[in-house]
Amino acid sequence: MLSTIYSALSGMLGFSKGLDVISNNIANLNTPGYKGSELAFRDLFYRYSVEGGTPDGLRSQVGYGLDTKGTRTSFREGELRDTGNPLDVAIDGNGFLILKRDVQQQSLYGTTGGSGTEQVYTRAGQLDFGQDGVLMDKVSGGHAMVFQNGSMQEMSINSLRTNPPQATTEIHITGNLSAGSTTTDLTGVTVIDQAGRSHTLSFHFTVDPADSTHWHIDGKDENNQQVLTGGEIRFQANGSPATGANTVSFDFAPGSLPATTITLGIGDPGSFSGVTNLSGPAQSQLQVQSQNGVAAGSLTKATFDENGALQLTYSNGKTVSGPSLALAWFDDLQSLRLTANSLFVNDTGQVPTIGTASQGVMGRIVAGRVELSNVELTGQFTDLIILQRGYQASSQVVSVANEMIQQLLDIGQKR
């Protein structure tokens, strides 16, 4: 009879622990990156005996209730939700973000008194640049690891907040220098010097009186200082630029800056997509097609592409690729220990596979989203009802066994 009570009490204790797990799952229903857990039950040892004393007799097997083996984590991917923060990342695949944090951060109730750092792993990619410029997880404060210069390390945005200027070295123009006109001007040509400052140039085109396919070019800056003298371009009989005479180069050195060689191009020989030399009543007309100078720019947006590479957009229109997020994968996910802030610790000595997004099973990065908890509320309520009924049934067994013991004691008292 006492074994009956013991078995029933073990059931009540097990169902109580199961309720703890379910309540934690439900509490973290909206926690990004949270992975739901379930309690693993196992039956306890058995008492054996052979009835009848014959070789083919029935074996009496009476168990001693249940025990909890531990919790099993579900690593099923949760729903991805838009956040509006371009630095938030979700992993559409099996990889984990790698964070480096202070070991003093590992206790929910205070510091451990230790020192140093440790690597932890998460699916909750709520990233941002901290006050020190280091890419970090906003929730735990851990620093996100990236691959940069061939090694895995932390990264800082400080040196990337501005994009350096690029001096103009090429100007491409289009239009038509009419065979019937003698001069034309191209004004308002913006170029960038080596310091990132913009300047406005103008060019004067004059036809060679002896040959309408030959044109001379002079140029001045906004201060009316000569920057180009005696430049010459030529055209073929069909009106397209001539080979070897379709560009003019000059040195541009405003103020005390070093000179930059700028090449003015009118298009490829035989092509009609640049400047042409066609006859007709129309006047000559020229315009700038492009110039490759860029002023200095400040950072306006930072996000990640699907390969986990940081994409930096600047006010000058430039987009620069930065380092890539480092991801990890484990063969035995159940060996990971869950800690606060949806972080996992690898404290069993398992060697993870390290790489970047789009490699193997790592998956791709989805920027501007976070992975929600993978807890299904319907399933949790179903399990909750089962545990409640199991607990009630076990308590009923205890009550019945107690009544039977009391009846036995009453018999002894009557005698």
mmCIF file of C-alpha atoms in Angstrom:
data_model
loop_
_atom_site.group_PDB
_atom_site.id
_atom_site.type_symbol
_atom_site.label_atom_id
_atom_site.label_comp_id
_atom_site.label_asym_id
_atom_site.label_seq_id
_atom_site.Cartn_x
_atom_site.Cartn_y
_atom_site.Cartn_z
ATOM 1 C CA MET A 1 0.000 0.000 0.000
ATOM 2 C CA LEU A 2 2.851 2.357 0.754
ATOM 3 C CA SER A 3 4.281 1.694 -2.711
ATOM 4 C CA THR A 4 0.929 2.777 -4.136
ATOM 5 C CA ILE A 5 1.159 6.088 -2.323
ATOM 6 C CA TYR A 6 4.782 6.499 -3.420
ATOM 7 C CA SER A 7 3.883 5.893 -7.075
ATOM 8 C CA ALA A 8 0.966 8.317 -6.909
ATOM 9 C CA LEU A 9 3.072 10.982 -5.209
ATOM 10 C CA SER A 10 5.775 10.598 -7.873
ATOM 11 C CA GLY A 11 3.061 11.194 -10.453
ATOM 12 C CA MET A 12 1.892 14.333 -8.673
ATOM 13 C CA LEU A 13 5.467 15.596 -8.454
ATOM 14 C CA GLY A 14 6.109 14.839 -12.134
ATOM 15 C CA PHE A 15 2.908 16.535 -13.275
ATOM 16 C CA SER A 16 3.795 19.532 -11.104
ATOM 17 C CA LYS A 17 7.177 19.828 -12.835
ATOM 18 C CA GLY A 18 5.417 19.538 -16.187
ATOM 19 C CA LEU A 19 3.190 22.437 -15.179
ATOM 20 C CA ASP A 20 6.319 24.499 -14.439
ATOM 21 C CA VAL A 21 7.589 23.878 -17.976
ATOM 22 C CA ILE A 22 4.260 24.724 -19.604
ATOM 23 C CA SER A 23 3.833 27.900 -17.563
ATOM 24 C CA ASN A 24 7.302 29.041 -18.657
ATOM 25 C CA ASN A 25 6.465 28.296 -22.300
ATOM 26 C CA ILE A 26 3.242 30.296 -22.110
ATOM 27 C CA ALA A 27 4.980 33.175 -20.315
ATOM 28 C CA ASN A 28 7.475 33.385 -23.211
ATOM 29 C CA LEU A 29 4.853 33.186 -25.933
ATOM 30 C CA ASN A 30 5.976 36.557 -27.353
ATOM 31 C CA THR A 31 9.691 36.365 -26.517
ATOM 32 C CA PRO A 32 11.787 36.639 -29.728
ATOM 33 C CA GLY A 33 13.971 33.610 -30.334
ATOM 34 C CA TYR A 34 12.491 31.599 -27.452
ATOM 35 C CA LYS A 35 12.414 27.843 -27.973
ATOM 36 C CA GLY A 36 9.686 25.900 -26.200
ATOM 37 C CA SER A 37 10.512 22.972 -23.923
ATOM 38 C CA GLU A 38 8.709 19.825 -22.865
ATOM 39 C CA LEU A 39 9.328 17.631 -19.846
ATOM 40 C CA ALA A 40 10.577 14.116 -20.560
ATOM 41 C CA PHE A 41 9.007 11.466 -18.298
ATOM 42 C CA ARG A 42 10.276 7.956 -17.588
ATOM 43 C CA ASP A 43 8.975 5.136 -15.447
ATOM 44 C CA LEU A 44 10.891 4.024 -12.373
ATOM 45 C CA PHE A 45 12.329 0.609 -11.538
ATOM 46 C CA TYR A 46 10.096 -2.457 -11.173
ATOM 47 C CA ARG A 47 9.605 -5.147 -8.535
ATOM 48 C CA TYR A 48 9.669 -8.607 -10.132
ATOM 49 C CA SER A 49 8.427 -12.013 -8.974
ATOM 50 C CA VAL A 50 7.383 -15.265 -10.663
ATOM 51 C CA GLU A 51 3.892 -16.579 -9.942
ATOM 52 C CA GLY A 52 3.268 -20.333 -9.689
ATOM 53 C CA GLY A 53 6.914 -21.371 -9.532
ATOM 54 C CA THR A 54 6.838 -22.853 -13.044
ATOM 55 C CA PRO A 55 9.095 -21.911 -15.917
ATOM 56 C CA ASP A 56 6.107 -20.610 -17.849
ATOM 57 C CA GLY A 57 4.593 -18.790 -14.912
ATOM 58 C CA LEU A 58 3.436 -15.205 -15.182
ATOM 59 C CA ARG A 59 5.961 -12.564 -14.163
ATOM 60 C CA SER A 60 4.704 -9.997 -11.691
ATOM 61 C CA GLN A 61 5.975 -6.552 -12.679
ATOM 62 C CA VAL A 62 4.935 -3.678 -10.449
ATOM 63 C CA GLY A 63 6.440 -0.251 -11.061
ATOM 64 C CA TYR A 64 7.230 2.511 -8.608
ATOM 65 C CA GLY A 65 5.795 5.482 -10.446
ATOM 66 C CA LEU A 66 7.550 7.979 -12.664
ATOM 67 C CA ASP A 67 10.521 10.258 -12.722
ATOM 68 C CA THR A 68 11.447 13.256 -14.879
ATOM 69 C CA LYS A 69 14.410 12.721 -17.168
ATOM 70 C CA GLY A 70 14.832 16.395 -18.022
ATOM 71 C CA THR A 71 13.508 18.844 -20.579
ATOM 72 C CA ARG A 72 13.667 18.527 -24.334
ATOM 73 C CA THR A 73 13.902 21.757 -26.345
ATOM 74 C CA SER A 74 12.014 22.197 -29.604
ATOM 75 C CA PHE A 75 14.247 23.913 -32.162
ATOM 76 C CA ARG A 76 11.487 24.252 -34.719
ATOM 77 C CA GLU A 77 11.680 27.640 -36.458
ATOM 78 C CA GLY A 78 9.292 30.293 -35.197
ATOM 79 C CA GLU A 79 7.341 32.800 -37.259
ATOM 80 C CA LEU A 80 9.290 35.733 -38.717
ATOM 81 C CA ARG A 81 7.872 39.173 -37.932
ATOM 82 C CA ASP A 82 8.703 42.578 -39.417
ATOM 83 C CA THR A 83 10.169 45.028 -36.907
ATOM 84 C CA GLY A 84 11.006 48.097 -38.973
ATOM 85 C CA ASN A 85 14.596 48.001 -37.699
ATOM 86 C CA PRO A 86 16.931 47.227 -40.635
ATOM 87 C CA LEU A 87 19.564 45.793 -38.268
ATOM 88 C CA ASP A 88 17.238 43.154 -36.816
ATOM 89 C CA VAL A 89 17.897 39.779 -38.417
ATOM 90 C CA ALA A 90 16.084 36.461 -38.535
ATOM 91 C CA ILE A 91 17.674 33.244 -39.758
ATOM 92 C CA ASP A 92 15.621 31.321 -42.300
ATOM 93 C CA GLY A 93 17.455 28.078 -41.640
ATOM 94 C CA ASN A 94 19.260 26.255 -38.851
ATOM 95 C CA GLY A 95 22.124 28.549 -37.886
ATOM 96 C CA PHE A 96 22.664 30.489 -34.659
ATOM 97 C CA LEU A 97 24.110 33.965 -34.257
ATOM 98 C CA ILE A 98 27.349 33.958 -32.270
ATOM 99 C CA LEU A 99 27.701 36.461 -29.432
ATOM 100 C CA LYS A 100 30.603 37.203 -27.124
ATOM 101 C CA ARG A 101 29.672 38.396 -23.669
ATOM 102 C CA ASP A 102 31.108 39.003 -20.241
ATOM 103 C CA VAL A 103 30.856 35.924 -18.034
ATOM 104 C CA GLN A 104 29.535 38.262 -15.335
ATOM 105 C CA GLN A 105 26.364 38.618 -17.406
ATOM 106 C CA GLN A 106 25.481 34.942 -17.122
ATOM 107 C CA SER A 107 23.537 35.153 -13.829
ATOM 108 C CA LEU A 108 19.968 36.402 -13.778
ATOM 109 C CA TYR A 109 20.312 37.473 -10.138
ATOM 110 C CA GLY A 110 23.712 39.124 -10.224
ATOM 111 C CA THR A 111 27.289 38.705 -11.295
ATOM 112 C CA THR A 112 29.291 35.572 -10.747
ATOM 113 C CA GLY A 113 32.453 37.319 -9.673
ATOM 114 C CA GLY A 114 34.320 35.786 -12.591
ATOM 115 C CA SER A 115 36.095 37.563 -15.391
ATOM 116 C CA GLY A 116 36.683 37.061 -19.079
ATOM 117 C CA THR A 117 34.295 36.369 -21.925
ATOM 118 C CA GLU A 118 32.417 33.436 -23.376
ATOM 119 C CA GLN A 119 30.650 32.622 -26.622
ATOM 120 C CA VAL A 120 26.906 32.169 -26.530
ATOM 121 C CA TYR A 121 24.411 31.534 -29.295
ATOM 122 C CA THR A 122 20.984 32.892 -30.125
ATOM 123 C CA ARG A 123 18.213 32.927 -32.712
ATOM 124 C CA ALA A 124 16.938 36.315 -31.523
ATOM 125 C CA GLY A 125 18.760 38.706 -33.834
ATOM 126 C CA GLN A 126 17.846 42.034 -32.235
ATOM 127 C CA LEU A 127 21.027 43.796 -33.276
ATOM 128 C CA ASP A 128 22.172 47.400 -33.126
ATOM 129 C CA PHE A 129 25.337 49.432 -32.750
ATOM 130 C CA GLY A 130 26.052 50.339 -29.137
ATOM 131 C CA GLN A 131 27.295 53.661 -27.825
ATOM 132 C CA ASP A 132 30.843 52.457 -28.433
ATOM 133 C CA GLY A 133 29.943 51.614 -32.039
ATOM 134 C CA VAL A 134 30.240 47.843 -31.592
ATOM 135 C CA LEU A 135 27.575 45.614 -33.168
ATOM 136 C CA MET A 136 25.663 44.059 -30.284
ATOM 137 C CA ASP A 137 22.557 42.196 -29.200
ATOM 138 C CA LYS A 138 20.261 44.827 -27.688
ATOM 139 C CA VAL A 139 18.718 42.399 -25.185
ATOM 140 C CA SER A 140 21.722 40.611 -23.690
ATOM 141 C CA GLY A 141 24.420 43.164 -24.467
ATOM 142 C CA GLY A 142 26.586 40.505 -26.088
ATOM 143 C CA HIS A 143 28.739 41.545 -29.032
ATOM 144 C CA ALA A 144 27.824 39.971 -32.378
ATOM 145 C CA MET A 145 30.667 38.122 -34.062
ATOM 146 C CA VAL A 146 31.459 38.690 -37.746
ATOM 147 C CA PHE A 147 33.975 37.485 -40.287
ATOM 148 C CA GLN A 148 36.334 40.337 -41.128
ATOM 149 C CA ASN A 149 39.804 40.216 -42.676
ATOM 150 C CA GLY A 150 39.692 36.426 -42.682
ATOM 151 C CA SER A 151 38.971 35.945 -38.975
ATOM 152 C CA MET A 152 35.990 35.887 -36.632
ATOM 153 C CA GLN A 153 35.895 39.004 -34.469
ATOM 154 C CA GLU A 154 33.789 41.847 -33.153
ATOM 155 C CA MET A 155 33.118 44.814 -35.419
ATOM 156 C CA SER A 156 32.811 48.557 -34.880
ATOM 157 C CA ILE A 157 30.941 50.979 -37.107
ATOM 158 C CA ASN A 158 32.996 53.980 -35.991
ATOM 159 C CA SER A 159 35.443 53.922 -38.901
ATOM 160 C CA LEU A 160 32.589 53.380 -41.361
ATOM 161 C CA ARG A 161 30.291 56.246 -40.399
ATOM 162 C CA THR A 162 31.581 58.315 -43.325
ATOM 163 C CA ASN A 163 32.398 57.349 -46.881
ATOM 164 C CA PRO A 164 35.548 59.055 -48.231
ATOM 165 C CA PRO A 165 35.307 61.266 -51.322
ATOM 166 C CA GLN A 166 36.316 60.068 -54.761
ATOM 167 C CA ALA A 167 37.876 62.640 -57.057
ATOM 168 C CA THR A 168 36.526 62.914 -60.583
ATOM 169 C CA THR A 169 38.730 61.194 -63.156
ATOM 170 C CA GLU A 170 36.207 60.674 -65.972
ATOM 171 C CA ILE A 171 33.518 62.792 -67.603
ATOM 172 C CA HIS A 172 31.311 61.308 -70.315
ATOM 173 C CA ILE A 173 29.204 63.570 -72.502
ATOM 174 C CA THR A 174 26.516 63.014 -75.133
ATOM 175 C CA GLY A 175 24.802 65.107 -77.779
ATOM 176 C CA ASN A 176 25.604 66.341 -81.267
ATOM 177 C CA LEU A 177 28.171 68.780 -82.607
ATOM 178 C CA SER A 178 26.343 69.845 -85.723
ATOM 179 C CA ALA A 179 28.405 70.008 -88.869
ATOM 180 C CA GLY A 180 26.576 73.236 -89.646
ATOM 181 C CA SER A 181 27.616 75.103 -86.480
ATOM 182 C CA THR A 182 30.963 76.612 -85.556
ATOM 183 C CA THR A 183 30.940 76.858 -81.735
ATOM 184 C CA THR A 184 29.004 75.545 -78.763
ATOM 185 C CA ASP A 185 29.364 75.577 -74.988
ATOM 186 C CA LEU A 186 28.897 72.910 -72.324
ATOM 187 C CA THR A 187 28.346 74.577 -68.943
ATOM 188 C CA GLY A 188 27.507 73.473 -65.404
ATOM 189 C CA VAL A 189 29.784 70.428 -65.393
ATOM 190 C CA THR A 190 30.201 69.384 -61.750
ATOM 191 C CA VAL A 191 33.426 67.658 -60.700
ATOM 192 C CA ILE A 192 34.810 66.578 -57.313
ATOM 193 C CA ASP A 193 38.339 67.337 -56.132
ATOM 194 C CA GLN A 194 40.492 65.151 -53.888
ATOM 195 C CA ALA A 195 39.168 66.855 -50.760
ATOM 196 C CA GLY A 196 35.589 66.033 -51.715
ATOM 197 C CA ARG A 197 34.644 69.582 -52.671
ATOM 198 C CA SER A 198 32.582 70.171 -55.800
ATOM 199 C CA HIS A 199 33.559 72.530 -58.622
ATOM 200 C CA THR A 200 31.746 73.704 -61.737
ATOM 201 C CA LEU A 201 33.556 73.598 -65.078
ATOM 202 C CA SER A 202 32.558 74.870 -68.509
ATOM 203 C CA PHE A 203 33.894 73.826 -71.906
ATOM 204 C CA HIS A 204 33.962 75.761 -75.179
ATOM 205 C CA PHE A 205 33.934 73.750 -78.424
ATOM 206 C CA THR A 206 35.157 75.350 -81.694
ATOM 207 C CA VAL A 207 35.087 73.673 -85.098
ATOM 208 C CA ASP A 208 38.259 73.570 -87.209
ATOM 209 C CA PRO A 209 37.584 75.887 -90.171
ATOM 210 C CA ALA A 210 39.456 73.523 -92.441
ATOM 211 C CA ASP A 211 37.639 70.338 -91.376
ATOM 212 C CA SER A 212 34.194 70.183 -89.753
ATOM 213 C CA THR A 213 35.020 66.748 -88.254
ATOM 214 C CA HIS A 214 37.744 68.315 -86.086
ATOM 215 C CA TRP A 215 36.784 70.254 -82.942
ATOM 216 C CA HIS A 216 38.970 72.125 -80.450
ATOM 217 C CA ILE A 217 38.118 72.294 -76.728
ATOM 218 C CA ASP A 218 38.996 74.826 -74.042
ATOM 219 C CA GLY A 219 37.852 74.636 -70.417
ATOM 220 C CA LYS A 220 37.563 76.931 -67.386
ATOM 221 C CA ASP A 221 36.562 76.537 -63.746
ATOM 222 C CA GLU A 222 34.045 78.601 -61.753
ATOM 223 C CA ASN A 223 36.748 81.203 -61.079
ATOM 224 C CA ASN A 224 37.362 81.636 -64.822
ATOM 225 C CA GLN A 225 40.735 79.921 -64.474
ATOM 226 C CA GLN A 226 41.854 77.963 -67.518
ATOM 227 C CA VAL A 227 41.918 74.192 -66.911
ATOM 228 C CA LEU A 228 42.070 72.953 -70.519
ATOM 229 C CA THR A 229 43.648 74.546 -73.585
ATOM 230 C CA GLY A 230 43.930 73.210 -77.109
ATOM 231 C CA GLY A 231 42.161 69.940 -76.629
ATOM 232 C CA GLU A 232 41.063 68.233 -79.843
ATOM 233 C CA ILE A 233 38.483 65.596 -80.764
ATOM 234 C CA ARG A 234 37.724 64.114 -84.169
ATOM 235 C CA PHE A 235 34.892 62.303 -85.867
ATOM 236 C CA GLN A 236 34.670 59.749 -88.635
ATOM 237 C CA ALA A 237 32.875 60.404 -91.901
ATOM 238 C CA ASN A 238 29.741 58.690 -90.557
ATOM 239 C CA GLY A 239 29.559 61.113 -87.622
ATOM 240 C CA SER A 240 30.775 58.766 -84.855
ATOM 241 C CA PRO A 241 33.917 59.431 -82.732
ATOM 242 C CA ALA A 242 37.224 58.637 -84.408
ATOM 243 C CA THR A 243 39.631 56.064 -83.011
ATOM 244 C CA GLY A 244 42.370 57.625 -80.891
ATOM 245 C CA ALA A 245 40.712 61.040 -80.885
ATOM 246 C CA ASN A 246 37.627 60.434 -78.773
ATOM 247 C CA THR A 247 39.035 61.644 -75.421
ATOM 248 C CA VAL A 248 40.797 64.697 -74.032
ATOM 249 C CA SER A 249 42.716 64.647 -70.725
ATOM 250 C CA PHE A 250 43.710 67.557 -68.494
ATOM 251 C CA ASP A 251 45.065 68.094 -64.982
ATOM 252 C CA PHE A 252 42.773 69.708 -62.435
ATOM 253 C CA ALA A 253 44.455 71.113 -59.289
ATOM 254 C CA PRO A 254 42.239 73.602 -57.416
ATOM 255 C CA GLY A 255 43.967 75.548 -54.659
ATOM 256 C CA SER A 256 46.843 73.681 -53.065
ATOM 257 C CA LEU A 257 45.462 70.217 -53.752
ATOM 258 C CA PRO A 258 47.450 67.695 -55.790
ATOM 259 C CA ALA A 259 46.505 67.513 -59.452
ATOM 260 C CA THR A 260 43.949 64.990 -60.637
ATOM 261 C CA THR A 261 43.932 63.908 -64.269
ATOM 262 C CA ILE A 262 40.433 64.125 -65.713
ATOM 263 C CA THR A 263 39.524 62.499 -69.020
ATOM 264 C CA LEU A 264 36.690 63.993 -71.057
ATOM 265 C CA GLY A 265 35.169 61.304 -73.281
ATOM 266 C CA ILE A 266 32.768 61.706 -76.201
ATOM 267 C CA GLY A 267 31.946 58.013 -76.709
ATOM 268 C CA ASP A 268 33.379 54.872 -78.276
ATOM 269 C CA PRO A 269 34.623 54.907 -81.879
ATOM 270 C CA GLY A 270 31.880 53.831 -84.267
ATOM 271 C CA SER A 271 29.187 54.291 -81.608
ATOM 272 C CA PHE A 272 26.370 56.815 -81.766
ATOM 273 C CA SER A 273 25.524 56.694 -78.034
ATOM 274 C CA GLY A 274 27.953 59.495 -77.119
ATOM 275 C CA VAL A 275 28.648 62.666 -79.074
ATOM 276 C CA THR A 276 27.986 62.655 -82.819
ATOM 277 C CA ASN A 277 28.956 64.964 -85.678
ATOM 278 C CA LEU A 278 25.889 64.862 -87.860
ATOM 279 C CA SER A 279 24.859 67.525 -90.356
ATOM 280 C CA GLY A 280 21.494 69.235 -90.309
ATOM 281 C CA PRO A 281 19.733 72.467 -89.468
ATOM 282 C CA ALA A 282 19.723 71.727 -85.721
ATOM 283 C CA GLN A 283 22.162 73.587 -83.513
ATOM 284 C CA SER A 284 24.828 71.757 -81.535
ATOM 285 C CA GLN A 285 23.671 70.457 -78.157
ATOM 286 C CA LEU A 286 25.752 68.749 -75.463
ATOM 287 C CA GLN A 287 25.049 67.400 -71.974
ATOM 288 C CA VAL A 288 26.893 65.452 -69.311
ATOM 289 C CA GLN A 289 26.051 61.763 -69.291
ATOM 290 C CA SER A 290 28.059 60.873 -66.179
ATOM 291 C CA GLN A 291 31.085 61.699 -64.053
ATOM 292 C CA ASN A 292 32.643 59.336 -61.544
ATOM 293 C CA GLY A 293 33.436 61.787 -58.745
ATOM 294 C CA VAL A 294 31.687 61.356 -55.411
ATOM 295 C CA ALA A 295 31.593 63.763 -52.483
ATOM 296 C CA ALA A 296 32.093 62.490 -48.941
ATOM 297 C CA GLY A 297 28.982 60.855 -47.528
ATOM 298 C CA SER A 298 27.599 60.160 -44.069
ATOM 299 C CA LEU A 299 26.000 56.860 -43.094
ATOM 300 C CA THR A 300 22.239 56.885 -43.638
ATOM 301 C CA LYS A 301 21.331 53.189 -43.381
ATOM 302 C CA ALA A 302 22.866 49.914 -42.250
ATOM 303 C CA THR A 303 21.324 46.519 -42.900
ATOM 304 C CA PHE A 304 22.283 42.974 -43.893
ATOM 305 C CA ASP A 305 21.821 41.078 -47.150
ATOM 306 C CA GLU A 306 20.674 37.450 -47.303
ATOM 307 C CA ASN A 307 24.280 36.276 -47.035
ATOM 308 C CA GLY A 308 24.699 38.169 -43.770
ATOM 309 C CA ALA A 309 27.004 40.825 -45.248
ATOM 310 C CA LEU A 310 26.594 44.297 -43.763
ATOM 311 C CA GLN A 311 25.325 46.779 -46.364
ATOM 312 C CA LEU A 312 26.117 50.433 -45.635
ATOM 313 C CA THR A 313 24.337 53.206 -47.550
ATOM 314 C CA TYR A 314 25.705 56.760 -47.525
ATOM 315 C CA SER A 315 24.274 60.174 -48.303
ATOM 316 C CA ASN A 316 26.439 60.388 -51.437
ATOM 317 C CA GLY A 317 24.575 57.441 -52.948
ATOM 318 C CA LYS A 318 27.346 54.937 -52.352
ATOM 319 C CA THR A 319 26.599 51.458 -50.945
ATOM 320 C CA VAL A 320 29.485 49.548 -49.388
ATOM 321 C CA SER A 321 29.586 45.913 -48.284
ATOM 322 C CA GLY A 322 31.019 45.249 -44.831
ATOM 323 C CA PRO A 323 31.831 42.111 -42.821
ATOM 324 C CA SER A 324 29.471 39.124 -42.672
ATOM 325 C CA LEU A 325 27.676 37.768 -39.615
ATOM 326 C CA ALA A 326 29.218 34.617 -38.164
ATOM 327 C CA LEU A 327 26.815 31.694 -37.683
ATOM 328 C CA ALA A 328 27.133 28.395 -35.832
ATOM 329 C CA TRP A 329 25.483 24.993 -36.146
ATOM 330 C CA PHE A 330 25.496 22.056 -33.712
ATOM 331 C CA ASP A 331 24.986 18.377 -34.502
ATOM 332 C CA ASP A 332 23.475 17.766 -31.047
ATOM 333 C CA LEU A 333 21.146 20.656 -30.345
ATOM 334 C CA GLN A 334 19.794 19.072 -27.164
ATOM 335 C CA SER A 335 23.192 19.446 -25.524
ATOM 336 C CA LEU A 336 22.850 23.246 -25.595
ATOM 337 C CA ARG A 337 21.868 24.823 -22.291
ATOM 338 C CA LEU A 338 19.250 27.566 -22.416
ATOM 339 C CA THR A 339 19.949 30.678 -20.348
ATOM 340 C CA ALA A 340 18.234 34.030 -19.935
ATOM 341 C CA ASN A 341 17.611 36.371 -22.890
ATOM 342 C CA SER A 342 17.030 33.447 -25.303
ATOM 343 C CA LEU A 343 20.724 32.572 -25.244
ATOM 344 C CA PHE A 344 22.208 29.100 -25.513
ATOM 345 C CA VAL A 345 25.474 27.992 -23.919
ATOM 346 C CA ASN A 346 27.616 25.190 -25.303
ATOM 347 C CA ASP A 347 29.128 23.769 -22.107
ATOM 348 C CA THR A 348 29.477 20.117 -23.151
ATOM 349 C CA GLY A 349 32.574 20.530 -25.284
ATOM 350 C CA GLN A 350 30.704 19.993 -28.549
ATOM 351 C CA VAL A 351 32.583 21.540 -31.476
ATOM 352 C CA PRO A 352 30.204 23.693 -33.565
ATOM 353 C CA THR A 353 30.346 24.223 -37.299
ATOM 354 C CA ILE A 354 31.195 27.890 -37.922
ATOM 355 C CA GLY A 355 30.398 29.721 -41.154
ATOM 356 C CA THR A 356 28.227 32.393 -42.724
ATOM 357 C CA ALA A 357 24.698 32.526 -44.087
ATOM 358 C CA SER A 358 23.850 30.537 -47.227
ATOM 359 C CA GLN A 359 26.496 27.932 -46.362
ATOM 360 C CA GLY A 360 25.236 24.391 -45.814
ATOM 361 C CA VAL A 361 22.392 24.215 -43.302
ATOM 362 C CA MET A 362 23.017 27.703 -41.898
ATOM 363 C CA GLY A 363 20.165 29.294 -43.877
ATOM 364 C CA ARG A 364 19.773 32.814 -45.192
ATOM 365 C CA ILE A 365 19.529 36.097 -43.316
ATOM 366 C CA VAL A 366 16.234 38.006 -43.434
ATOM 367 C CA ALA A 367 16.866 41.626 -42.417
ATOM 368 C CA GLY A 368 14.260 43.780 -40.701
ATOM 369 C CA ARG A 369 12.624 40.775 -39.028
ATOM 370 C CA VAL A 370 12.971 38.748 -35.855
ATOM 371 C CA GLU A 371 12.055 35.155 -35.175
ATOM 372 C CA LEU A 372 9.221 34.873 -32.677
ATOM 373 C CA SER A 373 8.776 32.187 -30.046
ATOM 374 C CA ASN A 374 7.946 28.765 -31.504
ATOM 375 C CA VAL A 375 5.473 27.999 -28.701
ATOM 376 C CA GLU A 376 2.024 26.946 -29.957
ATOM 377 C CA LEU A 377 -0.572 28.083 -27.453
ATOM 378 C CA THR A 378 -3.155 25.477 -28.499
ATOM 379 C CA GLY A 379 -0.757 22.621 -27.860
ATOM 380 C CA GLN A 380 0.264 24.095 -24.502
ATOM 381 C CA PHE A 381 -3.360 24.287 -23.352
ATOM 382 C CA THR A 382 -3.923 20.687 -24.438
ATOM 383 C CA ASP A 383 -0.895 19.534 -22.450
ATOM 384 C CA LEU A 384 -2.051 21.661 -19.530
ATOM 385 C CA ILE A 385 -5.387 19.827 -19.392
ATOM 386 C CA ILE A 386 -3.643 16.447 -19.581
ATOM 387 C CA LEU A 387 -1.306 17.370 -16.725
ATOM 388 C CA GLN A 388 -4.183 18.680 -14.649
ATOM 389 C CA ARG A 389 -6.152 15.472 -15.077
ATOM 390 C CA GLY A 390 -3.076 13.385 -14.356
ATOM 391 C CA TYR A 391 -2.414 15.345 -11.186
ATOM 392 C CA GLN A 392 -6.049 14.966 -10.075
ATOM 393 C CA ALA A 393 -5.997 11.236 -10.797
ATOM 394 C CA SER A 394 -2.754 10.744 -8.846
ATOM 395 C CA SER A 395 -4.128 12.689 -5.902
ATOM 396 C CA GLN A 396 -7.246 10.521 -6.022
ATOM 397 C CA VAL A 397 -5.064 7.409 -5.830
ATOM 398 C CA VAL A 398 -3.394 8.828 -2.717
ATOM 399 C CA SER A 399 -6.813 9.452 -1.158
ATOM 400 C CA VAL A 400 -8.026 5.927 -1.925
ATOM 401 C CA ALA A 401 -4.834 4.335 -0.605
ATOM 402 C CA ASN A 402 -5.100 6.449 2.542
ATOM 403 C CA GLU A 403 -8.682 5.284 3.088
ATOM 404 C CA MET A 404 -7.666 1.648 2.647
ATOM 405 C CA ILE A 405 -4.848 2.045 5.183
ATOM 406 C CA GLN A 406 -7.268 3.696 7.586
ATOM 407 C CA GLN A 407 -9.704 0.809 7.174
ATOM 408 C CA LEU A 408 -6.893 -1.628 7.924
ATOM 409 C CA LEU A 409 -6.000 0.297 11.072
ATOM 410 C CA ASP A 410 -9.636 0.322 12.146
ATOM 411 C CA ILE A 411 -9.760 -3.485 11.868
ATOM 412 C CA GLY A 412 -6.722 -3.764 14.105
ATOM 413 C CA GLN A 413 -8.264 -1.466 16.723
ATOM 414 C CA LYS A 414 -11.494 -3.490 16.846
ATOM 415 C CA ARG A 415 -9.571 -6.629 17.635
#
